[in-house]
Short mmCIF file of C-alpha atoms and ligand atoms in Angstrom, two decimals:
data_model
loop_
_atom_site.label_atom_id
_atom_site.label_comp_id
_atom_site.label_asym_id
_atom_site.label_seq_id
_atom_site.Cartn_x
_atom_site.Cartn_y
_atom_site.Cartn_z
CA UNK A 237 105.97 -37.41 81.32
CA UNK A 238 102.63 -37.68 79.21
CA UNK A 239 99.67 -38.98 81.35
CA UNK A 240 99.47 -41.89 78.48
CA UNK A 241 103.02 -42.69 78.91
CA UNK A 242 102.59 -42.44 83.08
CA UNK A 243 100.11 -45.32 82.12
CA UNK A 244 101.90 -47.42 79.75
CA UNK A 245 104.95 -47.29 81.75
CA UNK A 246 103.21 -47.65 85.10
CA UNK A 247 101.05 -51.11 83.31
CA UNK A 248 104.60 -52.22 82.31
CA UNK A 249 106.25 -52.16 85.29
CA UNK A 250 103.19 -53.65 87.42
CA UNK A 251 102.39 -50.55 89.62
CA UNK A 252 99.08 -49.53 87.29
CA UNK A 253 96.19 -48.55 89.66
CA UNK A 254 93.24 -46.71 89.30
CA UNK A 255 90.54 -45.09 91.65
CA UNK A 256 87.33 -43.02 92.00
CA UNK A 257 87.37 -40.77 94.45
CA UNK A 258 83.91 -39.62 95.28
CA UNK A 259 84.36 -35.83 96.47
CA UNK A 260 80.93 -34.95 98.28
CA UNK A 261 77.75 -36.85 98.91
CA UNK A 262 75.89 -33.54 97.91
CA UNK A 263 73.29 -33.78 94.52
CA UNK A 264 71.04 -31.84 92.11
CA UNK A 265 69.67 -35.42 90.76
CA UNK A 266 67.37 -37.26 92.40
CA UNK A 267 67.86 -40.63 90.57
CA UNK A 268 65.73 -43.76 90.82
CA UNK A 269 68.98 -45.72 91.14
CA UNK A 270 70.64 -44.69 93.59
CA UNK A 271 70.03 -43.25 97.33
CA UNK A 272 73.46 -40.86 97.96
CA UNK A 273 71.58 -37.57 97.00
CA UNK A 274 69.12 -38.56 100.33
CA UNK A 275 72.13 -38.94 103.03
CA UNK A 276 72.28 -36.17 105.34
CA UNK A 277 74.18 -34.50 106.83
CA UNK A 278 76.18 -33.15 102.87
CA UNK A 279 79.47 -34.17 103.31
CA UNK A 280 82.64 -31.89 100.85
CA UNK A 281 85.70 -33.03 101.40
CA UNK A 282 88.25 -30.63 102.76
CA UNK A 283 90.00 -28.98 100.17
CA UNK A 284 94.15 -29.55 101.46
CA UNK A 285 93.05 -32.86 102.56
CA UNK A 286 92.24 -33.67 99.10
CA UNK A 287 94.77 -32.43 97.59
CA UNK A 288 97.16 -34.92 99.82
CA UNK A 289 94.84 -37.81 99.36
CA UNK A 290 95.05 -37.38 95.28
CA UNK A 291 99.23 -37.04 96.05
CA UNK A 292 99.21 -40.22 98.21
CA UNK A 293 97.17 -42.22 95.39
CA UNK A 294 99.76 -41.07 92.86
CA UNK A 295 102.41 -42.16 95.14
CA UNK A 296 100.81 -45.52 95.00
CA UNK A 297 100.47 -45.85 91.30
CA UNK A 298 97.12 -44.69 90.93
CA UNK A 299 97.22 -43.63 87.24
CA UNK A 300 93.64 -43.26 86.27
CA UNK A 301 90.97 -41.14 88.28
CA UNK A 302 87.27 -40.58 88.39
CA UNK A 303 86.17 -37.64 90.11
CA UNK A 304 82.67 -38.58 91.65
CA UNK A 305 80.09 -37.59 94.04
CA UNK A 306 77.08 -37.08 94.28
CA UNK A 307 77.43 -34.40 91.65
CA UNK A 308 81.38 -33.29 91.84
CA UNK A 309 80.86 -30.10 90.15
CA UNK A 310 78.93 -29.24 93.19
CA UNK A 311 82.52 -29.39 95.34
CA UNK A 312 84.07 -25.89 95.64
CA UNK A 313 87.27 -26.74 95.10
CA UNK A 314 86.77 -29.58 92.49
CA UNK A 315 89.22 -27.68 89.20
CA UNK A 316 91.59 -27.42 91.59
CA UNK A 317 91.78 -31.31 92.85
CA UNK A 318 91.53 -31.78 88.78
CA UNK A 319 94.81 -29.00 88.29
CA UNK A 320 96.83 -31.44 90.85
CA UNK A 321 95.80 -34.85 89.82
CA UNK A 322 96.91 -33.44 86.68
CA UNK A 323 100.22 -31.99 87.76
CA UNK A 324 100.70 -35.87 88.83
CA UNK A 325 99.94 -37.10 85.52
CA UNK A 326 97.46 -38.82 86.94
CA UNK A 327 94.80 -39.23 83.53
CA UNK A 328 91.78 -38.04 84.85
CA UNK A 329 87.66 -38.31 84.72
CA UNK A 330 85.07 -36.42 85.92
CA UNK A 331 81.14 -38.33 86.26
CA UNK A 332 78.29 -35.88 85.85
CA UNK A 333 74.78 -36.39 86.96
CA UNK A 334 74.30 -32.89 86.33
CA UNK A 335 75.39 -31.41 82.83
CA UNK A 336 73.82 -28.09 83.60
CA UNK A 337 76.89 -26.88 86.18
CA UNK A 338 78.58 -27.21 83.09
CA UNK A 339 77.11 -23.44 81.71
CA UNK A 340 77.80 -22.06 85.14
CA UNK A 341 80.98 -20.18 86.65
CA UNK A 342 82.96 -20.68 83.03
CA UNK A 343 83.29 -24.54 84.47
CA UNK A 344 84.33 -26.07 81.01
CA UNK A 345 87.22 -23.46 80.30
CA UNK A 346 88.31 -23.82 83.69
CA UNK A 347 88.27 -27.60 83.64
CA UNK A 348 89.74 -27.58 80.40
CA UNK A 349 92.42 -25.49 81.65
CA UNK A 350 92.97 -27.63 84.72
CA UNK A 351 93.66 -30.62 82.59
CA UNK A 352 90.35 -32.73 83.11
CA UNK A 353 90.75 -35.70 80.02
CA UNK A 354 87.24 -36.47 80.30
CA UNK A 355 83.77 -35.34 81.48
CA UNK A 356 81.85 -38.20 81.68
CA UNK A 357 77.89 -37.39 82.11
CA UNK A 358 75.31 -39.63 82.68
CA UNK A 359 72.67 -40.23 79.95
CA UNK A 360 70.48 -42.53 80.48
CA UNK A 361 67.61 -43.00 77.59
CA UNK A 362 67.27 -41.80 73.88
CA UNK A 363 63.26 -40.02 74.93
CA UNK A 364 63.77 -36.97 76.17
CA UNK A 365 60.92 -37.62 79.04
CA UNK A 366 62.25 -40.55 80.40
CA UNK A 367 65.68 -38.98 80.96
CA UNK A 368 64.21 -36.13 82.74
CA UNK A 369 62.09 -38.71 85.10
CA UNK A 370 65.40 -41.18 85.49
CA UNK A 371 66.87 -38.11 86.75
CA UNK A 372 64.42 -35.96 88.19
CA UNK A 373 65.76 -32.89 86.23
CA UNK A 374 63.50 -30.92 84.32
CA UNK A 375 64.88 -30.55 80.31
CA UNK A 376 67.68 -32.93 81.09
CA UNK A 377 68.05 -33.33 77.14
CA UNK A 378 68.36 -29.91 76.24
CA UNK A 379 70.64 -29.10 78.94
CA UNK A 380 72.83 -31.71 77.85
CA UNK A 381 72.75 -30.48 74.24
CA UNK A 382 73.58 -26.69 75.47
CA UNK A 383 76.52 -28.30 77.59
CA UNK A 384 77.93 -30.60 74.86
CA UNK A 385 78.28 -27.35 73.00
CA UNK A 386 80.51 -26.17 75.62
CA UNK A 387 82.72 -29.18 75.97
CA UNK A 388 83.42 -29.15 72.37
CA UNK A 389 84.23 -25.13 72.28
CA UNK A 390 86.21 -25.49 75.34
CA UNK A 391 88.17 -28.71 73.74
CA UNK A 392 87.05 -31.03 76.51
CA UNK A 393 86.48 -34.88 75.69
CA UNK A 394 82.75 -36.53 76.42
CA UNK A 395 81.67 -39.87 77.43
CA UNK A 396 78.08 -40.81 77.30
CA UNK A 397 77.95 -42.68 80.88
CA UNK A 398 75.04 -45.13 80.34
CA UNK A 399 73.66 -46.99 83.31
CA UNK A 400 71.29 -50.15 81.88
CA UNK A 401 68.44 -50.59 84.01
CA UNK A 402 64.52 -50.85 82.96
CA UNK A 403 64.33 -47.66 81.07
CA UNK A 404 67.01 -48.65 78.61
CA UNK A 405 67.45 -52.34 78.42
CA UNK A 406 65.78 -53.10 75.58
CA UNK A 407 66.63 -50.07 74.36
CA UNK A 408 70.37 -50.14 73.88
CA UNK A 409 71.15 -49.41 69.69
CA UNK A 410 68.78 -46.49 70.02
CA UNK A 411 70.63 -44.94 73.41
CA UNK A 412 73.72 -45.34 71.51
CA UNK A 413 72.82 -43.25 68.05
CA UNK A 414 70.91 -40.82 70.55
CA UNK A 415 74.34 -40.50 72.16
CA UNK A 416 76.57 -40.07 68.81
CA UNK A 417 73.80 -37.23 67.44
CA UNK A 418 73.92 -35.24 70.65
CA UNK A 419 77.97 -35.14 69.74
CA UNK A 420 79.25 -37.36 72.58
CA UNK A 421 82.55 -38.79 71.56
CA UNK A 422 82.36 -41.97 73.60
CA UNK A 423 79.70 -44.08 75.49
CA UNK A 424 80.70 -46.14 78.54
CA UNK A 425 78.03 -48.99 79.65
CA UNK A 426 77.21 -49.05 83.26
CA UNK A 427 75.91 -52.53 84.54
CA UNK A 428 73.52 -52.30 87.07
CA UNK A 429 74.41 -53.33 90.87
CA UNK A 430 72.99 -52.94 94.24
CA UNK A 431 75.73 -52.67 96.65
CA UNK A 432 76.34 -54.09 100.35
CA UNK A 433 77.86 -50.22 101.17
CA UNK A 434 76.54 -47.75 103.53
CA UNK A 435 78.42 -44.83 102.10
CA UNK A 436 77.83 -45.72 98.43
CA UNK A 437 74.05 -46.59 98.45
CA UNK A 438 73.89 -48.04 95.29
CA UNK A 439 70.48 -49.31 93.80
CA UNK A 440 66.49 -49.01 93.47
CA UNK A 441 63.67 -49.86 91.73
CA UNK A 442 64.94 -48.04 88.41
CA UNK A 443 67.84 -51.23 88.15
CA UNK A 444 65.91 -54.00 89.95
CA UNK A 445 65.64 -55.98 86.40
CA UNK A 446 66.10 -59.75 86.01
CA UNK A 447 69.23 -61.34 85.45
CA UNK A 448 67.95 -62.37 82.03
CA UNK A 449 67.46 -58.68 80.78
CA UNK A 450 70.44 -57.73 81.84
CA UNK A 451 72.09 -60.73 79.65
CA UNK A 452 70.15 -59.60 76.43
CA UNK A 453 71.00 -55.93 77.11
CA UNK A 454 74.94 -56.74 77.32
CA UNK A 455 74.48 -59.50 74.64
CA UNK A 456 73.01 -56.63 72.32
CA UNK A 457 75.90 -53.77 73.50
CA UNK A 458 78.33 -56.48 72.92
CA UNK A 459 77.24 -56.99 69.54
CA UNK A 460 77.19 -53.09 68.66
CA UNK A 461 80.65 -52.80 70.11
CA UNK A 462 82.08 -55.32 67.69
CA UNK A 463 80.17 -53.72 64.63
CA UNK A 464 82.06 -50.41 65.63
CA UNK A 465 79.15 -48.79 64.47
CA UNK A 466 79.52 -46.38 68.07
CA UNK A 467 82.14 -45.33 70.44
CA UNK A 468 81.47 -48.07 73.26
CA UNK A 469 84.64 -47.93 75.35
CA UNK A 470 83.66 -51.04 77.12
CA UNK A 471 85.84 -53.78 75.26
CA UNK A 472 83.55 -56.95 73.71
CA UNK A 473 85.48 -59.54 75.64
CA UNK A 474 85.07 -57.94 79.36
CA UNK A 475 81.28 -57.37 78.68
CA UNK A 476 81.54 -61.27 77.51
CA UNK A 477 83.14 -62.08 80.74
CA UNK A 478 79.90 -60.44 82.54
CA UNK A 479 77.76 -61.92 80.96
CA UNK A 480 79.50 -65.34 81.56
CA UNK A 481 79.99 -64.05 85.40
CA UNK A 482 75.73 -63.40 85.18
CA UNK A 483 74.89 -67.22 83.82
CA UNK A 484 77.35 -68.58 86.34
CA UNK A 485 79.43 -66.90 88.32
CA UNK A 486 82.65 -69.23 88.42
CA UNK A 487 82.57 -68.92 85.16
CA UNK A 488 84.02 -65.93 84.69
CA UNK A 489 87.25 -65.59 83.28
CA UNK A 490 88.41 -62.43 84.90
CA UNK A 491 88.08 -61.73 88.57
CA UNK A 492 87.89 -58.35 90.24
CA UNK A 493 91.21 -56.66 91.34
CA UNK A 494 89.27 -54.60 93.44
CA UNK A 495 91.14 -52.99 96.74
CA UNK A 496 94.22 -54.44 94.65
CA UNK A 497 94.20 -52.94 91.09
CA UNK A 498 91.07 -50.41 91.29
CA UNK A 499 89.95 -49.05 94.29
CA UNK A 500 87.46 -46.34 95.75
CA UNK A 501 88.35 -43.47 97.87
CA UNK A 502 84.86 -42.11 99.75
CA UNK A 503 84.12 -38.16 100.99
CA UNK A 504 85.28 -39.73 105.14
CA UNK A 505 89.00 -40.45 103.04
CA UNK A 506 88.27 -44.16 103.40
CA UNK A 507 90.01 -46.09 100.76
CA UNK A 508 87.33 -49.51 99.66
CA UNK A 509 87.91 -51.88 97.38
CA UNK A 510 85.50 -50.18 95.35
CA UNK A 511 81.73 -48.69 95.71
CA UNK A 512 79.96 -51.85 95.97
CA UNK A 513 81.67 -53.71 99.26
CA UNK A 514 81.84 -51.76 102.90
CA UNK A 515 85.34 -53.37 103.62
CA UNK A 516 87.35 -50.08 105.00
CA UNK A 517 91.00 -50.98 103.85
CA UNK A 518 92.47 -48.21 105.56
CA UNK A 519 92.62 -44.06 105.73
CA UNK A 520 94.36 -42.79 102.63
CA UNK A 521 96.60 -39.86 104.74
CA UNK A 522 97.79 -43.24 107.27
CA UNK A 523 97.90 -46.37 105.22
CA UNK A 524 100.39 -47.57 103.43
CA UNK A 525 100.65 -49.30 99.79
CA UNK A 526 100.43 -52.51 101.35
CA UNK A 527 97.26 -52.10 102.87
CA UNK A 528 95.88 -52.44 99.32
CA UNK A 529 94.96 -55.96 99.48
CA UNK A 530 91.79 -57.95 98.64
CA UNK A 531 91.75 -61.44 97.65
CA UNK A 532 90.82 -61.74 93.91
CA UNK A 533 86.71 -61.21 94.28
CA UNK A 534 84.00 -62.32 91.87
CA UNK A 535 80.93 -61.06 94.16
CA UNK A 536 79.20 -58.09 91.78
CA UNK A 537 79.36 -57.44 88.13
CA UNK A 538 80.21 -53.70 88.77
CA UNK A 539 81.45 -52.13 85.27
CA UNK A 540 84.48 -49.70 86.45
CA UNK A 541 85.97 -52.44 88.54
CA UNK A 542 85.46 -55.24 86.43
CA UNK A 543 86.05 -54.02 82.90
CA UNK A 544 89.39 -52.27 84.56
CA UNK A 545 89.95 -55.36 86.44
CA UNK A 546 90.05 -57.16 83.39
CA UNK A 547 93.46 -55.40 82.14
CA UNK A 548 95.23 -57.24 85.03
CA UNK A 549 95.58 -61.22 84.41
CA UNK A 550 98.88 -61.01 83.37
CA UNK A 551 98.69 -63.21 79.69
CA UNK A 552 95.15 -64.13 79.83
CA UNK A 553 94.50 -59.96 79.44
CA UNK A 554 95.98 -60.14 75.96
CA UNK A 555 93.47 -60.55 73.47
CA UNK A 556 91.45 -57.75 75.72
CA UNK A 557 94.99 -55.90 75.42
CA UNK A 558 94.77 -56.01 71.47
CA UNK A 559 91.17 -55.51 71.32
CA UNK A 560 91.86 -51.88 73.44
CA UNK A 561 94.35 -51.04 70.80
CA UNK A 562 92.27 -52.39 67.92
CA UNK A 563 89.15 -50.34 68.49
CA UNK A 564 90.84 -47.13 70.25
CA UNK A 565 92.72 -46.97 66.55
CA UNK A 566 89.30 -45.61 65.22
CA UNK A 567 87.84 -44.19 68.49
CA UNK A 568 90.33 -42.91 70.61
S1 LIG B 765 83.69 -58.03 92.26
FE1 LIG B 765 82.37 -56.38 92.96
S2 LIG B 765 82.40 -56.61 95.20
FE2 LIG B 765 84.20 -57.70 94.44
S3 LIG B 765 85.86 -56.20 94.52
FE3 LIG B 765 84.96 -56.13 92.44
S4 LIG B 765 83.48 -54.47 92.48
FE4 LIG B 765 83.95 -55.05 94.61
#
């Protein structure tokens, strides 16, 4: 089976799940957003232990991946976790802080080769400076440009991962066409979120922005999303439903299926409801499908979870359904 059919048929028969599955705590970047490149001692997963865990979340419907760290490309062993999510059809992503791994050790044939659908790296402003200070790595714009070059010879996919926070918020048309002219084929929009985890220490000074810039920012991608002008992957009516969830929480039409529907699998094999909560819901080689339980949660506006979550309110997902097909008919 195709890994789009393994979806379609998985959605149709309920079973649809999706997870990140953050590999090692280890990082080259040193962002302002985020404190995982600090923790000590670096943690790599074990290699055969991964390779069950990623068998365990297919058994469970997991459908959808994204490889994470830290910077995955740092894990030894990370093509071949990509080879067997792929031998389970299991679509999958890879999110890069660090595009310059990319030129090293033949990486993009070999991920190419392994069956990765996606590398995903994070870009974060159009100015060239302010990318290299978000991240702390020197040249971070030309590096990108040299390893976009390599994607495309090696036939991988890119995603522009774009996190808004100060640099950027006001900035979001001109992150966009900086993203189509370095060749990206889509952008993703990251919303900003401090979480309550100690293994996923999320957040900084580099996202602590008001609630009212964050509003505008979304209120400006949605508006470029719906001109179709760029490749935003982020459908119009779940970035709506944020920015309903940011004026007033109840509000929001769509709920998290977090721990449910999308889920997070840490570098200790925890499985969380995803990055932002510290709820343990069990050990992925022990628990069983129905430990995957969370009541529906509306606590964080955390992209990945919600925009996936969005997919699963049975009819009230259908206009988001037709929207997906709409706009992946000219981007995807
Ligand atoms: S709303 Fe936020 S805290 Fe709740 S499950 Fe989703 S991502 Fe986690």
């Amino acid at each position: 089976m195709s890994k789009k059919s393994n979806i379609i048929m998985k959605y149709l028969s309920g079973k649809l799940r999706c997870a990140e599955f953050a590999v090692t705590n280890a990082c080259i970047a040193r962002c302002t957003f985020c404190n995982i490149w600090k923790q000590q001692p670096k943690i790599f997963v074990d290699k055969d232990k991964a390779l069950v865990a990623i068998d365990r979340m297919a058994d469970f419907g997991v459908s959808h991946m994204c490889l994470t760290g830290g910077e995955p490309l740092l894990h030894p062993h990370i093509v071949e976790f990509v080879e067997k999510a792929s031998k389970r059809d299991i679509n999958n992503a890879m999110l890069i802080a660090a595009p310059q791994l990319l030129l090293r050790d033949e990486m993009t044939k070999r991920l190419a080769a392994a069956g990765c659908d996606l590398v995903s790296i994070s870009f974060d402003s159009a100015d060239p400076e302010t990318l290299s200070r978000s991240r702390q790595i020197e040249n971070l714009m030309g590096i990108m440009e040299n390893a976009l070059t390599a994607v495309r010879h090696d036939g991988l996919q890119s995603m522009a991962s774009v996190l808004i926070w100060n640099g950027n918020a006001d900035k979001m048309e001109a992150v966009c066409a900086k993203a189509v002219e370095l060749g990206f084929d889509y952008i993703s929009l990251n919303y900003p979120t401090f979480s309550e985890s100690d293994v996923y220490e999320l957040g900084g000074e580099g996202i602590d922005m008001s609630k009212e810039s964050l509003i505008q920012a979304l209120e400006v991608a949605t508006a470029l999303k719906e001109t179709r002008k760029y490749p935003i992957i982020n459908l119009a009516g779940s970035m709506r439903n944020i920015i309903d969830y940011l004026k007033e929480p109840t509000s929001a039409k769509f709920p998290c299926r977090g721990g449910v529907r999308v889920m997070f699998l840490d570098w200790f094999f925890n499985m969380h409801p995803c990055m932002q909560l510290p709820d343990v819901l069990g050990c992925i080689h022990d628990m069983e499908e129905s430990d995957l339980f969370l009541p529906v949660c509306n606590k964080c506006n955390m992209s990945w979870y919600r925009d996936l979550s969005a997919f699963f309110h049975g009819a009230r997902s259908l206009p988001l359904i037709y929207e997906a097909f709409r706009t992946a008919g000219k981007f995807l």
